Amino acid sequence: MNTEQALQARSESRCELCGVTDDLSVYEILPALNDDAEECILICLICRDQVEGSKEMDVNHWRCLNDSMWSQIPAVQVMAWRMLTRLSAEGWPQELLDMLYLDDATLSWAQADGTNTSNEDAVNHVDSNGVVLEAGDTVTLTKDLNVKGAGFTAKRGTAVRGISLVADNPEHIEGRINGQKIVILTMFVKK
Ligand SMILES: [Zn+2]
Protein backbone atom coordinates (compact mmCIF):
# COMPACT_ATOMS: atom_id res chain seq x y z
CA MET A 1 0.00 0.00 0.00
CA ASN A 2 1.50 3.36 -0.96
CA THR A 3 1.21 6.54 1.07
CA GLU A 4 -1.82 7.83 -0.77
CA GLN A 5 -3.69 4.54 -0.38
CA ALA A 6 -2.80 4.45 3.31
CA LEU A 7 -4.12 7.97 3.74
CA GLN A 8 -7.28 7.27 1.75
CA ALA A 9 -7.99 4.37 4.10
CA ARG A 10 -7.15 6.35 7.25
CA SER A 11 -9.29 9.33 6.28
CA GLU A 12 -12.08 7.37 4.60
CA SER A 13 -11.27 9.50 1.55
CA ARG A 14 -12.00 12.84 3.15
CA CYS A 15 -9.92 15.94 3.64
CA GLU A 16 -8.41 15.42 7.08
CA LEU A 17 -8.81 19.10 7.87
CA CYS A 18 -12.22 20.08 6.51
CA GLY A 19 -13.87 16.78 5.57
CA VAL A 20 -14.68 17.45 1.92
CA THR A 21 -14.31 14.55 -0.52
CA ASP A 22 -13.19 16.34 -3.71
CA ASP A 23 -9.72 17.10 -5.09
CA LEU A 24 -7.80 15.26 -2.38
CA SER A 25 -4.06 14.94 -2.46
CA VAL A 26 -1.20 14.02 -0.16
CA TYR A 27 0.39 16.87 1.78
CA GLU A 28 3.67 16.16 3.51
CA ILE A 29 4.16 17.94 6.81
CA LEU A 30 7.64 19.40 6.88
CA PRO A 31 10.19 18.99 8.27
CA ALA A 32 9.95 15.28 7.49
CA LEU A 33 11.21 13.01 10.23
CA ASN A 34 10.73 9.66 8.54
CA ASP A 35 9.21 9.03 5.18
CA ASP A 36 5.85 7.47 5.69
CA ALA A 37 2.15 8.15 5.83
CA GLU A 38 2.40 9.15 9.48
CA GLU A 39 3.91 12.43 8.33
CA CYS A 40 1.43 13.14 5.61
CA ILE A 41 -2.17 14.17 5.58
CA LEU A 42 -4.79 13.99 2.90
CA ILE A 43 -6.11 17.45 2.13
CA CYS A 44 -8.42 19.02 -0.41
CA LEU A 45 -7.50 21.73 -2.87
CA ILE A 46 -9.29 24.44 -0.87
CA CYS A 47 -7.19 23.69 2.21
CA ARG A 48 -3.99 23.18 0.21
CA ASP A 49 -4.21 26.52 -1.61
CA GLN A 50 -4.47 28.36 1.69
CA VAL A 51 -1.92 26.25 3.54
CA GLU A 52 0.58 26.94 0.77
CA GLY A 53 -0.42 30.58 0.46
CA SER A 54 -1.37 30.44 -3.22
CA LYS A 55 -4.87 31.68 -2.38
CA GLU A 56 -5.98 34.24 0.14
CA MET A 57 -6.94 32.92 3.56
CA ASP A 58 -10.64 32.37 4.04
CA VAL A 59 -10.77 32.59 7.81
CA ASN A 60 -14.21 31.03 8.09
CA HIS A 61 -13.13 27.96 6.13
CA TRP A 62 -10.79 27.14 8.99
CA ARG A 63 -13.60 26.81 11.51
CA CYS A 64 -13.36 23.18 10.34
CA LEU A 65 -10.37 22.94 12.69
CA ASN A 66 -12.83 23.10 15.55
CA ASP A 67 -13.45 19.41 14.74
CA SER A 68 -10.29 18.22 13.05
CA MET A 69 -7.93 19.49 15.76
CA TRP A 70 -9.24 16.69 17.98
CA SER A 71 -7.88 14.08 15.57
CA GLN A 72 -5.69 11.39 17.15
CA ILE A 73 -3.27 11.62 14.23
CA PRO A 74 -0.18 13.72 15.10
CA ALA A 75 0.23 15.00 11.52
CA VAL A 76 -3.33 16.38 11.57
CA GLN A 77 -2.76 17.90 15.01
CA VAL A 78 0.41 19.59 13.72
CA MET A 79 -1.40 21.09 10.73
CA ALA A 80 -4.30 22.25 12.92
CA TRP A 81 -1.87 23.85 15.38
CA ARG A 82 0.02 25.64 12.61
CA MET A 83 -3.11 26.97 10.91
CA LEU A 84 -4.62 28.12 14.20
CA THR A 85 -1.35 29.85 15.00
CA ARG A 86 -1.34 31.63 11.65
CA LEU A 87 -4.92 32.78 12.24
CA SER A 88 -4.62 33.48 15.95
CA ALA A 89 -5.13 37.24 15.51
CA GLU A 90 -8.77 36.50 14.61
CA GLY A 91 -9.52 35.61 18.22
CA TRP A 92 -11.42 32.34 17.99
CA PRO A 93 -8.41 30.41 16.60
CA GLN A 94 -6.45 31.46 19.68
CA GLU A 95 -9.23 30.10 21.88
CA LEU A 96 -9.04 26.77 20.06
CA LEU A 97 -5.26 26.79 20.36
CA ASP A 98 -5.59 27.27 24.10
CA MET A 99 -7.66 24.08 24.23
CA LEU A 100 -5.44 22.07 21.92
CA TYR A 101 -3.06 19.85 23.82
CA LEU A 102 -0.11 18.36 21.93
CA ASP A 103 2.41 16.03 23.49
CA ASP A 104 5.98 17.37 23.58
CA ALA A 105 7.21 15.61 20.45
CA THR A 106 4.19 16.72 18.43
CA LEU A 107 4.44 20.29 19.70
CA SER A 108 8.09 20.63 18.75
CA TRP A 109 7.28 19.21 15.33
CA ALA A 110 4.47 21.75 14.97
CA GLN A 111 6.80 24.58 15.94
CA ALA A 112 9.53 23.46 13.57
CA ASP A 113 8.09 25.25 10.54
CA GLY A 114 9.44 28.63 11.59
CA THR A 115 6.11 30.43 11.90
CA ASN A 116 5.84 30.11 15.65
CA THR A 117 4.73 33.56 16.76
CA SER A 118 6.60 33.40 20.03
CA ASN A 119 9.83 33.27 18.07
CA GLU A 120 9.52 35.97 15.46
CA ASP A 121 13.20 35.87 14.58
CA ALA A 122 12.53 32.57 12.88
CA VAL A 123 10.04 34.11 10.42
CA ASN A 124 11.69 34.74 7.11
CA HIS A 125 9.95 36.77 4.47
CA VAL A 126 11.29 35.84 1.05
CA ASP A 127 10.41 37.16 -2.39
CA SER A 128 9.38 35.12 -5.42
CA ASN A 129 13.02 34.17 -5.99
CA GLY A 130 13.61 33.11 -2.41
CA VAL A 131 15.61 36.25 -1.56
CA VAL A 132 15.14 37.37 2.04
CA LEU A 133 13.14 40.61 2.40
CA GLU A 134 13.76 43.19 5.08
CA ALA A 135 11.72 46.11 6.32
CA GLY A 136 12.48 49.20 4.26
CA ASP A 137 13.32 47.28 1.09
CA THR A 138 12.05 48.32 -2.30
CA VAL A 139 10.33 45.53 -4.21
CA THR A 140 8.77 45.22 -7.65
CA LEU A 141 5.45 43.52 -8.37
CA THR A 142 5.83 40.43 -10.54
CA LYS A 143 2.19 40.42 -11.65
CA ASP A 144 -0.81 42.72 -11.92
CA LEU A 145 -2.57 42.83 -8.57
CA ASN A 146 -6.19 43.69 -8.19
CA VAL A 147 -6.36 45.77 -5.03
CA LYS A 148 -9.58 44.85 -3.33
CA GLY A 149 -11.65 47.73 -2.09
CA ALA A 150 -9.30 50.32 -3.52
CA GLY A 151 -10.65 50.14 -7.05
CA PHE A 152 -7.40 49.95 -8.96
CA THR A 153 -5.02 47.42 -10.35
CA ALA A 154 -1.39 47.65 -9.33
CA LYS A 155 0.54 46.90 -12.50
CA ARG A 156 3.28 44.37 -12.81
CA GLY A 157 6.60 46.20 -12.49
CA THR A 158 5.29 48.76 -10.00
CA ALA A 159 7.96 49.57 -7.41
CA VAL A 160 6.89 49.51 -3.78
CA ARG A 161 9.29 51.43 -1.57
CA GLY A 162 9.84 51.07 2.13
CA ILE A 163 7.93 47.84 2.69
CA SER A 164 7.17 46.55 6.15
CA LEU A 165 6.97 42.90 7.12
CA VAL A 166 3.89 41.33 8.68
CA ALA A 167 5.40 39.78 11.80
CA ASP A 168 3.23 36.71 12.19
CA ASN A 169 2.84 35.85 8.52
CA PRO A 170 5.93 35.23 6.40
CA GLU A 171 3.80 35.38 3.25
CA HIS A 172 2.61 38.95 3.80
CA ILE A 173 4.31 42.32 3.50
CA GLU A 174 2.78 45.77 3.59
CA GLY A 175 3.55 48.65 1.30
CA ARG A 176 2.08 51.75 -0.26
CA ILE A 177 0.78 51.80 -3.80
CA ASN A 178 -0.99 54.93 -5.08
CA GLY A 179 -0.72 56.25 -1.55
CA GLN A 180 -2.71 53.35 -0.11
CA LYS A 181 -1.24 50.95 2.35
CA ILE A 182 -1.98 47.40 1.22
CA VAL A 183 -0.98 43.88 2.10
CA ILE A 184 0.95 42.12 -0.65
CA LEU A 185 1.81 38.44 -0.93
CA THR A 186 5.57 37.90 -0.96
CA MET A 187 5.19 35.41 -3.82
CA PHE A 188 4.18 38.29 -6.11
CA VAL A 189 7.17 40.55 -5.49
CA LYS A 190 10.86 40.55 -6.20
CA LYS A 191 13.64 42.56 -4.63
ZN1 LIG B 1 -10.02 20.61 3.16
Short mmCIF file of N, CA, C and O in Angstrom, two decimals, residues 36-109:
data_model
loop_
_atom_site.label_atom_id
_atom_site.label_comp_id
_atom_site.label_asym_id
_atom_site.label_seq_id
_atom_site.Cartn_x
_atom_site.Cartn_y
_atom_site.Cartn_z
N ASP A 36 6.99 8.37 5.79
CA ASP A 36 5.85 7.47 5.69
C ASP A 36 4.55 8.25 5.87
O ASP A 36 4.54 9.46 6.07
N ALA A 37 3.47 7.53 5.80
CA ALA A 37 2.15 8.15 5.83
C ALA A 37 1.87 8.88 7.13
O ALA A 37 1.03 9.77 7.19
N GLU A 38 2.60 8.50 8.19
CA GLU A 38 2.40 9.15 9.48
C GLU A 38 2.69 10.64 9.41
O GLU A 38 2.24 11.42 10.23
N GLU A 39 3.51 11.03 8.44
CA GLU A 39 3.91 12.43 8.33
C GLU A 39 3.19 13.17 7.23
O GLU A 39 3.57 14.28 6.88
N CYS A 40 2.19 12.51 6.69
CA CYS A 40 1.43 13.14 5.61
C CYS A 40 -0.03 13.21 6.02
O CYS A 40 -0.49 12.44 6.85
N ILE A 41 -0.72 14.15 5.42
CA ILE A 41 -2.17 14.17 5.58
C ILE A 41 -2.79 14.27 4.20
O ILE A 41 -2.14 14.67 3.23
N LEU A 42 -4.04 13.88 4.14
CA LEU A 42 -4.79 13.99 2.90
C LEU A 42 -5.59 15.28 2.99
O LEU A 42 -6.38 15.44 3.93
N ILE A 43 -5.33 16.20 2.07
CA ILE A 43 -6.11 17.45 2.13
C ILE A 43 -6.69 17.79 0.76
O ILE A 43 -6.21 17.34 -0.27
N CYS A 44 -7.73 18.62 0.81
CA CYS A 44 -8.42 19.02 -0.41
C CYS A 44 -7.72 20.26 -0.99
O CYS A 44 -6.88 20.88 -0.34
N LEU A 45 -8.12 20.60 -2.19
CA LEU A 45 -7.50 21.73 -2.87
C LEU A 45 -7.76 23.05 -2.15
O LEU A 45 -6.91 23.94 -2.12
N ILE A 46 -8.94 23.19 -1.57
CA ILE A 46 -9.29 24.44 -0.87
C ILE A 46 -8.33 24.66 0.30
O ILE A 46 -7.79 25.74 0.50
N CYS A 47 -8.12 23.59 1.08
CA CYS A 47 -7.19 23.69 2.21
C CYS A 47 -5.76 23.90 1.70
O CYS A 47 -5.03 24.76 2.20
N ARG A 48 -5.37 23.12 0.69
CA ARG A 48 -3.99 23.18 0.21
C ARG A 48 -3.63 24.59 -0.27
O ARG A 48 -2.57 25.11 0.07
N ASP A 49 -4.51 25.20 -1.06
CA ASP A 49 -4.21 26.52 -1.61
C ASP A 49 -3.93 27.53 -0.50
O ASP A 49 -3.10 28.41 -0.65
N GLN A 50 -4.65 27.38 0.61
CA GLN A 50 -4.47 28.36 1.69
C GLN A 50 -3.29 27.99 2.57
O GLN A 50 -2.56 28.86 3.04
N VAL A 51 -3.08 26.70 2.76
CA VAL A 51 -1.92 26.25 3.54
C VAL A 51 -0.64 26.72 2.84
O VAL A 51 0.29 27.23 3.48
N GLU A 52 -0.62 26.60 1.52
CA GLU A 52 0.58 26.94 0.77
C GLU A 52 0.65 28.42 0.42
O GLU A 52 1.65 28.88 -0.10
N GLY A 53 -0.44 29.14 0.69
CA GLY A 53 -0.42 30.58 0.46
C GLY A 53 -0.67 30.98 -0.98
O GLY A 53 -0.47 32.14 -1.34
N SER A 54 -1.12 30.05 -1.83
CA SER A 54 -1.37 30.44 -3.22
C SER A 54 -2.74 31.10 -3.38
O SER A 54 -3.01 31.72 -4.39
N LYS A 55 -3.59 30.94 -2.38
CA LYS A 55 -4.87 31.68 -2.38
C LYS A 55 -4.98 32.41 -1.04
O LYS A 55 -4.38 32.01 -0.05
N GLU A 56 -5.77 33.45 -1.07
CA GLU A 56 -5.98 34.24 0.14
C GLU A 56 -6.66 33.38 1.22
O GLU A 56 -7.47 32.52 0.91
N MET A 57 -6.33 33.65 2.46
CA MET A 57 -6.94 32.92 3.56
C MET A 57 -8.43 33.23 3.67
O MET A 57 -8.80 34.40 3.68
N ASP A 58 -9.22 32.19 3.74
CA ASP A 58 -10.64 32.37 4.04
C ASP A 58 -10.81 31.92 5.49
O ASP A 58 -10.89 30.74 5.79
N VAL A 59 -10.81 32.89 6.38
CA VAL A 59 -10.77 32.59 7.81
C VAL A 59 -11.89 31.63 8.20
O VAL A 59 -11.68 30.66 8.94
N ASN A 60 -13.08 31.86 7.68
CA ASN A 60 -14.21 31.03 8.09
C ASN A 60 -14.07 29.58 7.66
O ASN A 60 -14.58 28.67 8.33
N HIS A 61 -13.36 29.35 6.55
CA HIS A 61 -13.13 27.96 6.13
C HIS A 61 -12.47 27.16 7.26
O HIS A 61 -12.76 25.99 7.45
N TRP A 62 -11.61 27.83 7.99
CA TRP A 62 -10.79 27.14 8.99
C TRP A 62 -11.53 26.86 10.30
O TRP A 62 -10.96 26.26 11.21
N ARG A 63 -12.80 27.24 10.34
CA ARG A 63 -13.60 26.81 11.51
C ARG A 63 -13.71 25.29 11.54
O ARG A 63 -14.03 24.71 12.56
N CYS A 64 -13.40 24.65 10.39
CA CYS A 64 -13.36 23.18 10.34
C CYS A 64 -12.37 22.62 11.36
O CYS A 64 -12.50 21.48 11.81
N LEU A 65 -11.38 23.43 11.74
CA LEU A 65 -10.37 22.94 12.69
C LEU A 65 -10.97 22.69 14.07
O LEU A 65 -10.42 21.93 14.87
N ASN A 66 -12.08 23.33 14.32
CA ASN A 66 -12.83 23.10 15.55
C ASN A 66 -13.08 21.60 15.77
O ASN A 66 -13.07 21.11 16.90
N ASP A 67 -13.28 20.87 14.66
CA ASP A 67 -13.45 19.41 14.74
C ASP A 67 -12.13 18.68 14.52
O ASP A 67 -11.76 17.83 15.30
N SER A 68 -11.43 19.05 13.44
CA SER A 68 -10.29 18.22 13.05
C SER A 68 -9.12 18.32 14.02
O SER A 68 -8.28 17.43 14.09
N MET A 69 -9.05 19.40 14.81
CA MET A 69 -7.93 19.49 15.76
C MET A 69 -7.98 18.40 16.83
O MET A 69 -6.98 18.14 17.49
N TRP A 70 -9.13 17.75 16.98
CA TRP A 70 -9.24 16.69 17.98
C TRP A 70 -8.83 15.33 17.41
O TRP A 70 -8.95 14.31 18.09
N SER A 71 -8.35 15.32 16.18
CA SER A 71 -7.88 14.08 15.57
C SER A 71 -6.80 13.44 16.45
O SER A 71 -6.04 14.13 17.13
N GLN A 72 -6.73 12.12 16.41
CA GLN A 72 -5.69 11.39 17.15
C GLN A 72 -4.39 11.29 16.35
O GLN A 72 -3.40 10.77 16.82
N ILE A 73 -4.43 11.77 15.12
CA ILE A 73 -3.27 11.62 14.23
C ILE A 73 -2.33 12.82 14.40
O ILE A 73 -2.73 13.97 14.17
N PRO A 74 -1.09 12.60 14.84
CA PRO A 74 -0.18 13.72 15.10
C PRO A 74 -0.03 14.67 13.90
O PRO A 74 -0.01 15.89 14.08
N ALA A 75 0.03 14.13 12.69
CA ALA A 75 0.23 15.00 11.52
C ALA A 75 -0.94 15.98 11.36
O ALA A 75 -0.76 17.14 10.98
N VAL A 76 -2.15 15.51 11.67
CA VAL A 76 -3.33 16.38 11.57
C VAL A 76 -3.28 17.41 12.70
O VAL A 76 -3.57 18.60 12.50
N GLN A 77 -2.88 16.97 13.88
CA GLN A 77 -2.76 17.90 15.01
C GLN A 77 -1.75 19.01 14.69
O GLN A 77 -1.98 20.18 14.99
N VAL A 78 -0.63 18.62 14.06
CA VAL A 78 0.41 19.59 13.72
C VAL A 78 -0.14 20.63 12.75
O VAL A 78 0.04 21.84 12.92
N MET A 79 -0.84 20.16 11.73
CA MET A 79 -1.40 21.09 10.73
C MET A 79 -2.44 22.01 11.37
O MET A 79 -2.47 23.22 11.10
N ALA A 80 -3.28 21.44 12.24
CA ALA A 80 -4.30 22.25 12.92
C ALA A 80 -3.62 23.32 13.78
O ALA A 80 -3.99 24.50 13.75
N TRP A 81 -2.60 22.91 14.51
CA TRP A 81 -1.87 23.85 15.38
C TRP A 81 -1.27 24.98 14.55
O TRP A 81 -1.35 26.15 14.90
N ARG A 82 -0.64 24.61 13.43
CA ARG A 82 0.02 25.64 12.61
C ARG A 82 -1.00 26.61 12.00
O ARG A 82 -0.75 27.82 11.96
N MET A 83 -2.12 26.08 11.52
CA MET A 83 -3.11 26.97 10.91
C MET A 83 -3.74 27.87 11.97
O MET A 83 -3.95 29.05 11.75
N LEU A 84 -4.04 27.31 13.13
CA LEU A 84 -4.62 28.12 14.20
C LEU A 84 -3.64 29.22 14.63
O LEU A 84 -4.04 30.34 14.93
N THR A 85 -2.36 28.87 14.64
CA THR A 85 -1.35 29.85 15.00
C THR A 85 -1.30 30.98 13.97
O THR A 85 -1.23 32.16 14.32
N ARG A 86 -1.36 30.61 12.70
CA ARG A 86 -1.34 31.63 11.65
C ARG A 86 -2.54 32.57 11.76
O ARG A 86 -2.45 33.73 11.40
N LEU A 87 -3.68 32.01 12.21
CA LEU A 87 -4.92 32.78 12.24
C LEU A 87 -5.21 33.36 13.61
O LEU A 87 -6.28 33.95 13.82
N SER A 88 -4.28 33.21 14.55
CA SER A 88 -4.62 33.48 15.95
C SER A 88 -5.10 34.91 16.18
O SER A 88 -5.87 35.17 17.12
N ALA A 89 -4.70 35.84 15.33
CA ALA A 89 -5.13 37.24 15.51
C ALA A 89 -6.65 37.40 15.38
O ALA A 89 -7.21 38.41 15.82
N GLU A 90 -7.31 36.41 14.78
CA GLU A 90 -8.77 36.50 14.61
C GLU A 90 -9.53 36.29 15.92
O GLU A 90 -10.73 36.50 15.98
N GLY A 91 -8.84 35.80 16.94
CA GLY A 91 -9.52 35.61 18.22
C GLY A 91 -9.92 34.17 18.47
O GLY A 91 -9.33 33.48 19.28
N TRP A 92 -10.95 33.70 17.73
CA TRP A 92 -11.42 32.34 17.99
C TRP A 92 -10.35 31.28 17.74
O TRP A 92 -10.32 30.28 18.48
N PRO A 93 -9.43 31.45 16.75
CA PRO A 93 -8.41 30.41 16.60
C PRO A 93 -7.51 30.32 17.84
O PRO A 93 -7.09 29.24 18.23
N GLN A 94 -7.26 31.47 18.46
CA GLN A 94 -6.45 31.46 19.68
C GLN A 94 -7.16 30.69 20.79
O GLN A 94 -6.53 29.93 21.54
N GLU A 95 -8.48 30.84 20.86
CA GLU A 95 -9.23 30.10 21.88
C GLU A 95 -9.14 28.60 21.65
O GLU A 95 -9.00 27.82 22.59
N LEU A 96 -9.19 28.20 20.37
CA LEU A 96 -9.04 26.77 20.06
C LEU A 96 -7.64 26.29 20.40
O LEU A 96 -7.45 25.22 20.97
N LEU A 97 -6.65 27.14 20.05
CA LEU A 97 -5.26 26.79 20.36
C LEU A 97 -5.07 26.55 21.85
O LEU A 97 -4.36 25.64 22.27
N ASP A 98 -5.71 27.40 22.64
CA ASP A 98 -5.59 27.27 24.10
C ASP A 98 -6.13 25.93 24.59
O ASP A 98 -5.71 25.43 25.62
N MET A 99 -7.08 25.37 23.82
CA MET A 99 -7.66 24.08 24.23
C MET A 99 -6.90 22.89 23.66
O MET A 99 -7.08 21.76 24.09
N LEU A 100 -6.08 23.17 22.64
CA LEU A 100 -5.44 22.07 21.92
C LEU A 100 -4.19 21.60 22.67
O LEU A 100 -3.24 22.37 22.83
N TYR A 101 -4.22 20.37 23.12
CA TYR A 101 -3.06 19.85 23.82
C TYR A 101 -2.26 18.94 22.90
O TYR A 101 -2.80 17.99 22.33
N LEU A 102 -0.99 19.24 22.71
CA LEU A 102 -0.11 18.36 21.93
C LEU A 102 0.96 17.81 22.86
O LEU A 102 1.47 18.54 23.71
N ASP A 103 1.31 16.55 22.67
CA ASP A 103 2.41 16.03 23.49
C ASP A 103 3.71 16.71 23.04
O ASP A 103 3.75 17.35 21.99
N ASP A 104 4.76 16.60 23.82
CA ASP A 104 5.98 17.37 23.58
C ASP A 104 6.56 17.17 22.18
O ASP A 104 6.95 18.12 21.51
N ALA A 105 6.60 15.90 21.75
CA ALA A 105 7.21 15.61 20.45
C ALA A 105 6.38 16.25 19.33
O ALA A 105 6.93 16.83 18.39
N THR A 106 5.06 16.16 19.47
CA THR A 106 4.19 16.72 18.43
C THR A 106 4.28 18.24 18.42
O THR A 106 4.32 18.87 17.36
N LEU A 107 4.35 18.83 19.61
CA LEU A 107 4.44 20.29 19.70
C LEU A 107 5.75 20.79 19.07
O LEU A 107 5.74 21.76 18.31
N SER A 108 6.85 20.11 19.34
CA SER A 108 8.09 20.63 18.75
C SER A 108 8.10 20.42 17.24
O SER A 108 8.66 21.24 16.51
N TRP A 109 7.42 19.39 16.78
CA TRP A 109 7.28 19.21 15.33
C TRP A 109 6.44 20.37 14.76
O TRP A 109 6.80 20.99 13.76
#
